[in-house]
Tab-separated table of C-alpha atoms in Angstrom:
chain	number	residue	atom	x	y	z
A	271	THR	CA	19.874	-39.072	-7.353
A	272	THR	CA	18.799	-37.325	-4.161
A	273	LEU	CA	16.112	-34.692	-4.709
A	274	HIS	CA	16.351	-32.331	-1.721
A	275	THR	CA	13.644	-29.811	-2.663
A	276	PRO	CA	12.188	-31.239	-5.877
A	277	ASP	CA	10.287	-29.191	-8.416
A	278	PHE	CA	8.815	-31.800	-10.719
A	279	ASN	CA	7.882	-29.132	-13.267
A	280	ASN	CA	11.541	-28.249	-13.721
A	281	ASP	CA	13.005	-29.728	-16.916
A	282	CYS	CA	16.358	-30.415	-15.243
A	283	VAL	CA	14.629	-32.375	-12.480
A	284	LYS	CA	12.634	-34.340	-15.058
A	285	GLU	CA	15.815	-35.190	-16.952
A	286	ALA	CA	17.616	-36.229	-13.747
A	287	ILE	CA	14.741	-38.589	-12.893
A	288	LEU	CA	14.816	-40.155	-16.369
A	289	LEU	CA	18.576	-40.748	-16.117
A	290	SER	CA	18.497	-42.108	-12.550
A	291	ASP	CA	18.781	-45.751	-11.490
A	292	GLY	CA	17.362	-44.796	-8.078
A	293	ILE	CA	15.736	-41.716	-6.557
A	294	PHE	CA	15.930	-40.700	-2.893
A	295	LEU	CA	13.694	-38.136	-1.194
A	296	HIS	CA	13.807	-36.689	2.350
A	297	ASN	CA	10.007	-36.425	2.478
A	298	GLU	CA	8.295	-39.784	3.030
A	299	ARG	CA	4.868	-38.744	1.712
A	300	LEU	CA	6.385	-37.394	-1.478
A	301	ALA	CA	8.497	-40.525	-1.929
A	302	LYS	CA	5.403	-42.734	-1.666
A	303	GLU	CA	3.567	-40.547	-4.180
A	304	LEU	CA	6.464	-40.697	-6.647
A	305	ALA	CA	7.100	-44.439	-6.340
A	306	GLY	CA	5.467	-46.188	-9.279
A	307	THR	CA	4.996	-43.036	-11.339
A	308	VAL	CA	8.555	-43.400	-12.669
A	309	THR	CA	10.531	-46.436	-13.821
A	310	ALA	CA	13.369	-46.016	-11.311
A	311	PRO	CA	12.966	-47.345	-7.753
A	312	VAL	CA	12.216	-44.649	-5.167
A	313	ASP	CA	13.208	-44.575	-1.507
A	314	TYR	CA	12.673	-42.335	1.503
A	315	ILE	CA	15.875	-41.521	3.406
A	316	PRO	CA	15.814	-38.791	6.075
A	317	HIS	CA	18.249	-35.900	6.004
A	318	GLY	CA	21.229	-36.623	8.257
A	319	VAL	CA	22.182	-34.775	11.436
A	320	LEU	CA	25.806	-33.844	12.093
A	321	HIS	CA	27.296	-34.389	15.553
A	322	ILE	CA	28.194	-31.081	17.226
A	323	PRO	CA	30.946	-31.432	19.852
A	324	PRO	CA	30.052	-29.788	23.190
A	325	HIS	CA	31.884	-26.527	23.902
A	326	PRO	CA	31.473	-25.565	27.590
A	327	GLU	CA	33.415	-22.319	27.092
A	328	SER	CA	31.396	-21.169	24.072
A	329	ARG	CA	29.636	-18.311	25.882
A	330	LYS	CA	32.890	-17.046	27.308
A	331	GLU	CA	34.443	-17.170	23.840
A	332	ILE	CA	31.738	-14.975	22.284
A	333	GLY	CA	31.566	-12.689	25.332
A	334	LEU	CA	28.085	-13.595	26.554
A	335	PRO	CA	27.514	-13.875	30.337
A	336	ALA	CA	25.808	-16.965	31.714
A	337	GLY	CA	22.071	-16.659	32.274
A	338	ILE	CA	21.347	-14.246	29.413
A	339	PRO	CA	19.057	-15.944	26.843
A	340	LEU	CA	20.560	-16.085	23.357
A	341	LEU	CA	18.312	-16.554	20.331
A	342	PHE	CA	20.156	-17.818	17.246
A	343	HIS	CA	19.296	-17.855	13.543
A	344	PHE	CA	21.276	-18.316	10.335
A	345	GLY	CA	20.427	-18.399	6.645
A	346	PHE	CA	20.150	-16.256	3.529
A	347	PRO	CA	17.938	-13.230	4.311
A	348	SER	CA	14.748	-13.475	2.262
A	349	LYS	CA	10.959	-13.428	2.514
A	350	ALA	CA	10.927	-17.223	2.332
A	351	LYS	CA	13.280	-17.374	5.328
A	352	GLY	CA	11.186	-14.783	7.191
A	353	THR	CA	14.198	-12.687	8.191
A	354	LEU	CA	12.472	-9.297	8.304
A	355	SER	CA	9.407	-10.667	10.130
A	356	PHE	CA	11.761	-12.240	12.660
A	357	LEU	CA	13.511	-8.929	13.290
A	358	LYS	CA	10.179	-7.138	13.698
A	359	ALA	CA	9.114	-9.799	16.190
A	360	ILE	CA	12.373	-9.424	18.129
A	361	GLN	CA	11.933	-5.644	18.302
A	362	LYS	CA	8.418	-6.021	19.716
A	363	ALA	CA	9.359	-8.839	22.108
A	364	LYS	CA	12.141	-6.754	23.631
A	365	GLU	CA	9.505	-4.258	24.754
A	366	ASN	CA	7.563	-6.948	26.625
A	367	THR	CA	10.028	-9.323	28.254
A	368	GLN	CA	13.364	-9.523	30.033
A	369	TYR	CA	16.625	-8.667	28.323
A	370	PHE	CA	17.843	-11.227	25.801
A	371	GLU	CA	20.352	-11.196	22.979
A	372	VAL	CA	20.110	-12.368	19.391
A	373	ALA	CA	22.773	-13.591	16.952
A	374	ILE	CA	21.853	-13.693	13.271
A	375	PHE	CA	24.190	-14.781	10.504
A	376	ALA	CA	22.549	-13.549	7.324
A	377	GLY	CA	25.150	-14.357	4.715
A	378	GLU	CA	23.993	-13.072	1.345
A	379	ASN	CA	23.470	-15.446	-1.550
A	380	ALA	CA	24.757	-15.009	-5.081
A	381	SER	CA	22.072	-12.451	-5.983
A	382	GLY	CA	23.643	-9.946	-3.573
A	383	GLN	CA	21.881	-7.094	-1.792
A	384	ASN	CA	18.359	-5.943	-2.602
A	385	GLU	CA	15.734	-3.785	-0.909
A	386	TYR	CA	14.697	-6.642	1.369
A	387	THR	CA	18.194	-7.420	2.620
A	388	LYS	CA	18.878	-3.694	3.133
A	389	ALA	CA	15.687	-3.391	5.204
A	390	CYS	CA	16.792	-6.334	7.369
A	391	GLU	CA	20.196	-4.822	7.977
A	392	LEU	CA	18.766	-1.382	8.794
A	393	LEU	CA	16.221	-2.746	11.284
A	394	ALA	CA	18.815	-4.965	12.986
A	395	GLU	CA	20.983	-1.898	13.622
A	396	GLN	CA	18.095	-0.268	15.506
A	397	ILE	CA	17.534	-3.125	17.979
A	398	ASP	CA	19.604	-3.316	21.151
A	399	GLY	CA	21.247	-6.682	21.787
A	400	VAL	CA	21.111	-7.918	18.177
A	401	TYR	CA	24.302	-9.109	16.506
A	402	TYR	CA	23.567	-9.155	12.770
A	403	SER	CA	26.337	-10.412	10.510
A	404	LYS	CA	26.371	-10.628	6.721
A	405	GLU	CA	29.159	-13.158	7.047
A	406	PHE	CA	28.642	-16.579	5.496
A	407	VAL	CA	29.139	-18.471	8.752
A	408	SER	CA	31.845	-21.140	8.871
A	409	GLU	CA	31.182	-24.633	10.210
A	410	GLU	CA	33.392	-23.917	13.242
A	411	LYS	CA	31.624	-20.664	14.113
A	412	LEU	CA	28.251	-22.290	13.575
A	413	ASP	CA	29.139	-24.944	16.153
A	414	LEU	CA	30.363	-22.232	18.526
A	415	TYR	CA	27.114	-20.246	18.397
A	416	LEU	CA	24.914	-23.339	18.554
A	417	ASN	CA	26.680	-24.333	21.762
A	418	ALA	CA	26.307	-20.827	23.188
A	419	SER	CA	22.671	-20.345	22.183
A	420	SER	CA	19.567	-21.000	24.276
A	421	ILE	CA	17.003	-21.269	21.472
A	422	VAL	CA	17.297	-21.675	17.691
A	423	ALA	CA	14.791	-19.965	15.394
A	424	PHE	CA	13.754	-20.746	11.814
A	425	PRO	CA	10.987	-18.220	10.988
A	426	TYR	CA	10.386	-19.621	7.482
A	427	SER	CA	7.335	-18.437	5.579
A	428	GLY	CA	7.197	-20.764	2.575
A	429	ARG	CA	4.124	-22.781	1.645
A	430	ASP	CA	3.813	-26.440	0.633
A	431	VAL	CA	7.558	-27.051	0.460
A	432	ASN	CA	8.106	-30.806	0.191
A	433	SER	CA	11.511	-31.082	1.758
A	434	THR	CA	13.451	-31.032	5.015
A	435	SER	CA	15.447	-28.047	6.200
A	436	GLY	CA	19.118	-28.958	5.966
A	437	ALA	CA	19.893	-25.901	8.107
A	438	LEU	CA	17.552	-27.160	10.826
A	439	MET	CA	19.042	-30.660	10.726
A	440	ARG	CA	22.490	-29.083	11.071
A	441	THR	CA	21.542	-27.645	14.482
A	442	LEU	CA	19.792	-30.535	16.214
A	443	SER	CA	22.601	-32.339	18.020
A	444	ALA	CA	23.329	-29.143	19.983
A	445	GLY	CA	20.036	-29.934	21.736
A	446	LYS	CA	18.572	-26.435	21.607
A	447	PRO	CA	14.763	-26.083	21.473
A	448	VAL	CA	13.461	-24.630	18.227
A	449	ILE	CA	11.028	-21.874	17.263
A	450	ALA	CA	9.509	-22.801	13.894
A	451	PRO	CA	6.302	-22.231	11.909
A	452	ASP	CA	4.456	-25.348	10.720
A	453	GLU	CA	5.987	-24.994	7.288
A	454	GLY	CA	6.898	-27.738	4.819
A	455	ARG	CA	10.632	-27.772	5.540
A	456	LEU	CA	10.071	-27.774	9.313
A	457	ARG	CA	7.573	-30.582	9.809
A	458	ASP	CA	10.204	-32.761	11.492
A	459	ILE	CA	9.895	-30.412	14.485
A	460	ILE	CA	6.842	-30.983	16.673
A	461	GLY	CA	5.497	-28.146	18.785
A	462	GLY	CA	5.495	-28.954	22.491
A	463	ILE	CA	8.026	-31.752	21.912
A	464	HIS	CA	11.022	-30.052	20.285
A	465	GLY	CA	10.103	-26.415	20.832
A	466	TRP	CA	7.413	-23.928	19.842
A	467	LYS	CA	5.258	-23.776	16.719
A	468	CYS	CA	3.830	-20.475	15.512
A	469	SER	CA	2.855	-18.669	12.324
A	470	SER	CA	5.433	-16.711	10.355
A	471	GLU	CA	3.684	-13.397	11.112
A	472	PRO	CA	5.586	-10.959	13.386
A	473	GLU	CA	2.882	-10.913	16.107
A	474	SER	CA	2.819	-14.703	16.417
A	475	LEU	CA	6.614	-14.875	16.336
A	476	CYS	CA	6.779	-12.160	19.010
A	477	GLN	CA	4.501	-14.025	21.427
A	478	THR	CA	6.409	-17.255	20.798
A	479	ILE	CA	9.753	-15.568	21.497
A	480	ILE	CA	8.391	-14.165	24.757
A	481	GLU	CA	7.181	-17.600	25.846
A	482	ALA	CA	10.466	-19.269	24.841
A	483	ILE	CA	12.476	-16.719	26.843
A	484	ARG	CA	10.176	-17.291	29.833
A	485	VAL	CA	10.677	-21.060	29.684
A	486	PHE	CA	14.453	-20.770	29.381
A	487	SER	CA	14.642	-18.390	32.332
A	488	SER	CA	11.911	-19.684	34.663
A	489	ASP	CA	11.008	-23.274	33.783
A	490	LYS	CA	14.266	-25.200	33.525
A	491	LYS	CA	12.553	-28.570	33.852
A	492	TYR	CA	10.426	-27.998	30.749
A	493	TYR	CA	13.368	-26.461	28.905
A	494	GLU	CA	15.470	-29.579	29.593
A	495	HIS	CA	12.544	-31.756	28.479
A	496	LEU	CA	12.479	-29.988	25.104
A	497	SER	CA	16.252	-30.152	24.826
A	498	ALA	CA	16.269	-33.906	25.487
A	499	ASN	CA	13.661	-34.461	22.762
A	500	VAL	CA	15.717	-32.465	20.274
A	501	LYS	CA	18.774	-34.589	21.086
A	502	SER	CA	16.690	-37.758	20.689
A	503	LEU	CA	15.579	-36.686	17.207
A	504	ALA	CA	19.199	-35.892	16.360
A	505	ALA	CA	20.286	-39.369	17.480
A	506	ASP	CA	17.622	-40.994	15.267
A	507	ARG	CA	18.868	-39.006	12.264
A	508	ASP	CA	22.597	-39.341	12.934
A	509	TRP	CA	24.590	-39.363	9.689
A	510	THR	CA	26.012	-42.796	10.553
A	511	ILE	CA	22.492	-44.254	10.579
A	512	VAL	CA	21.516	-42.342	7.441
A	513	ALA	CA	24.689	-43.512	5.682
A	514	GLY	CA	23.701	-47.109	6.467
A	515	GLN	CA	20.283	-46.535	4.885
A	516	HIS	CA	21.972	-45.203	1.752
A	517	SER	CA	24.279	-48.229	1.651
A	518	LYS	CA	21.356	-50.677	1.799
A	519	SER	CA	19.545	-48.831	-0.972
A	520	TYR	CA	22.688	-48.722	-3.132
A	521	GLU	CA	23.082	-52.495	-2.763
A	522	LYS	CA	19.526	-53.080	-3.962
A	523	ILE	CA	19.861	-50.657	-6.862
A	524	CYS	CA	23.064	-52.392	-7.979
A	525	ALA	CA	21.463	-55.848	-7.754
A	526	ALA	CA	20.428	-57.379	-11.067
A	527	TRP	CA	16.835	-58.013	-9.968
A	528	ALA	CA	16.308	-54.324	-9.169
A	529	PHE	CA	17.312	-53.275	-12.675
A	530	HIS	CA	15.301	-56.074	-14.223
A	531	HIS	CA	12.128	-55.473	-12.247
A	532	HIS	CA	11.988	-51.701	-12.568
A	533	SER	CA	12.948	-51.593	-16.232
A	534	TYR	CA	9.646	-53.377	-16.936
A	535	LEU	CA	7.576	-51.547	-14.327
A	536	ILE	CA	4.844	-49.583	-16.111
A	537	PRO	CA	4.561	-46.145	-14.472
A	538	GLN	CA	1.178	-45.453	-12.884
A	539	PRO	CA	-0.291	-41.928	-12.712
A	540	ASN	CA	-0.929	-42.111	-8.941
A	541	GLY	CA	2.004	-44.273	-7.925
A	542	ASN	CA	1.548	-47.646	-6.265
A	543	ALA	CA	4.990	-49.256	-6.130
A	544	PRO	CA	6.534	-50.026	-2.726
A	545	LEU	CA	9.475	-47.927	-1.580
A	546	LEU	CA	12.836	-49.564	-2.220
A	547	SER	CA	13.394	-50.096	1.527
A	548	MET	CA	10.279	-52.324	1.558
A	549	GLN	CA	11.520	-54.552	-1.268
A	550	ASP	CA	13.543	-57.534	-0.083
A	551	LYS	CA	13.325	-59.917	-3.044
A	552	PRO	CA	12.433	-59.983	-6.742
A	553	THR	CA	8.793	-59.970	-7.787
A	554	SER	CA	7.069	-63.271	-8.748
A	555	ASN	CA	7.193	-62.291	-12.443
A	556	ASP	CA	10.967	-61.894	-12.228
A	557	GLN	CA	11.295	-65.324	-10.656
A	558	GLU	CA	9.125	-66.950	-13.348
A	559	GLU	CA	11.158	-65.371	-16.157
A	560	GLU	CA	14.400	-66.545	-14.571
């Protein structure tokens, strides 16, 4: 079982853990804390990054002239995603910097429209140069806009989320620097290395947008430095590599010694068992019993 954003107080999550022969987490700290507190072996496996084919004509296809900065964001509009704060920041930034455009795909989730999503849509209509779509973006269109964009933004405002943003990982191989708060799902991104860190408040987001637009337009060397680091992170998390990590873990879980050892492992309240990737042979007790 892979627990993407685990809530260990959720009864369904508890049941899944009890029924699992192995548990994978995207967050290494959380994996180490869980290992040994449950009978199943636990492993840390990063979230994979999908390869995005280059599309040199992407800007022409969406009708955006070369040289105009394009800020891109996608995700369900919500307070946790910071959609409204992002739009407020864009509105303020446009008063204090050169012209730039924004593309936002805010496909609504199953709960449909509410006062928050209506407020986002209304504000977006008032800002020049903002393309705001309620379309649930297709994989092909997502690749198109990632190729055309200059900067990707994830203005999340959650707290203590022990996960990795799958949406963020989906963008990385396009090599676009990222604007992101230092929020639980976005800790893979390092400010000054992969882009810009800020708070999720509109004022902080505004100043960060202004600086990102300045770098894209006036400091190409630094912009390319950030882009190269994003591509390097993407290469480290390529799905082919991640698939290999899964395969190794599956082999260990299916081995007789893994079942034998962990079925007799007494769970500890603070967790002290090694991650599955660190286990290469049966324990001494297993060997003695054999």
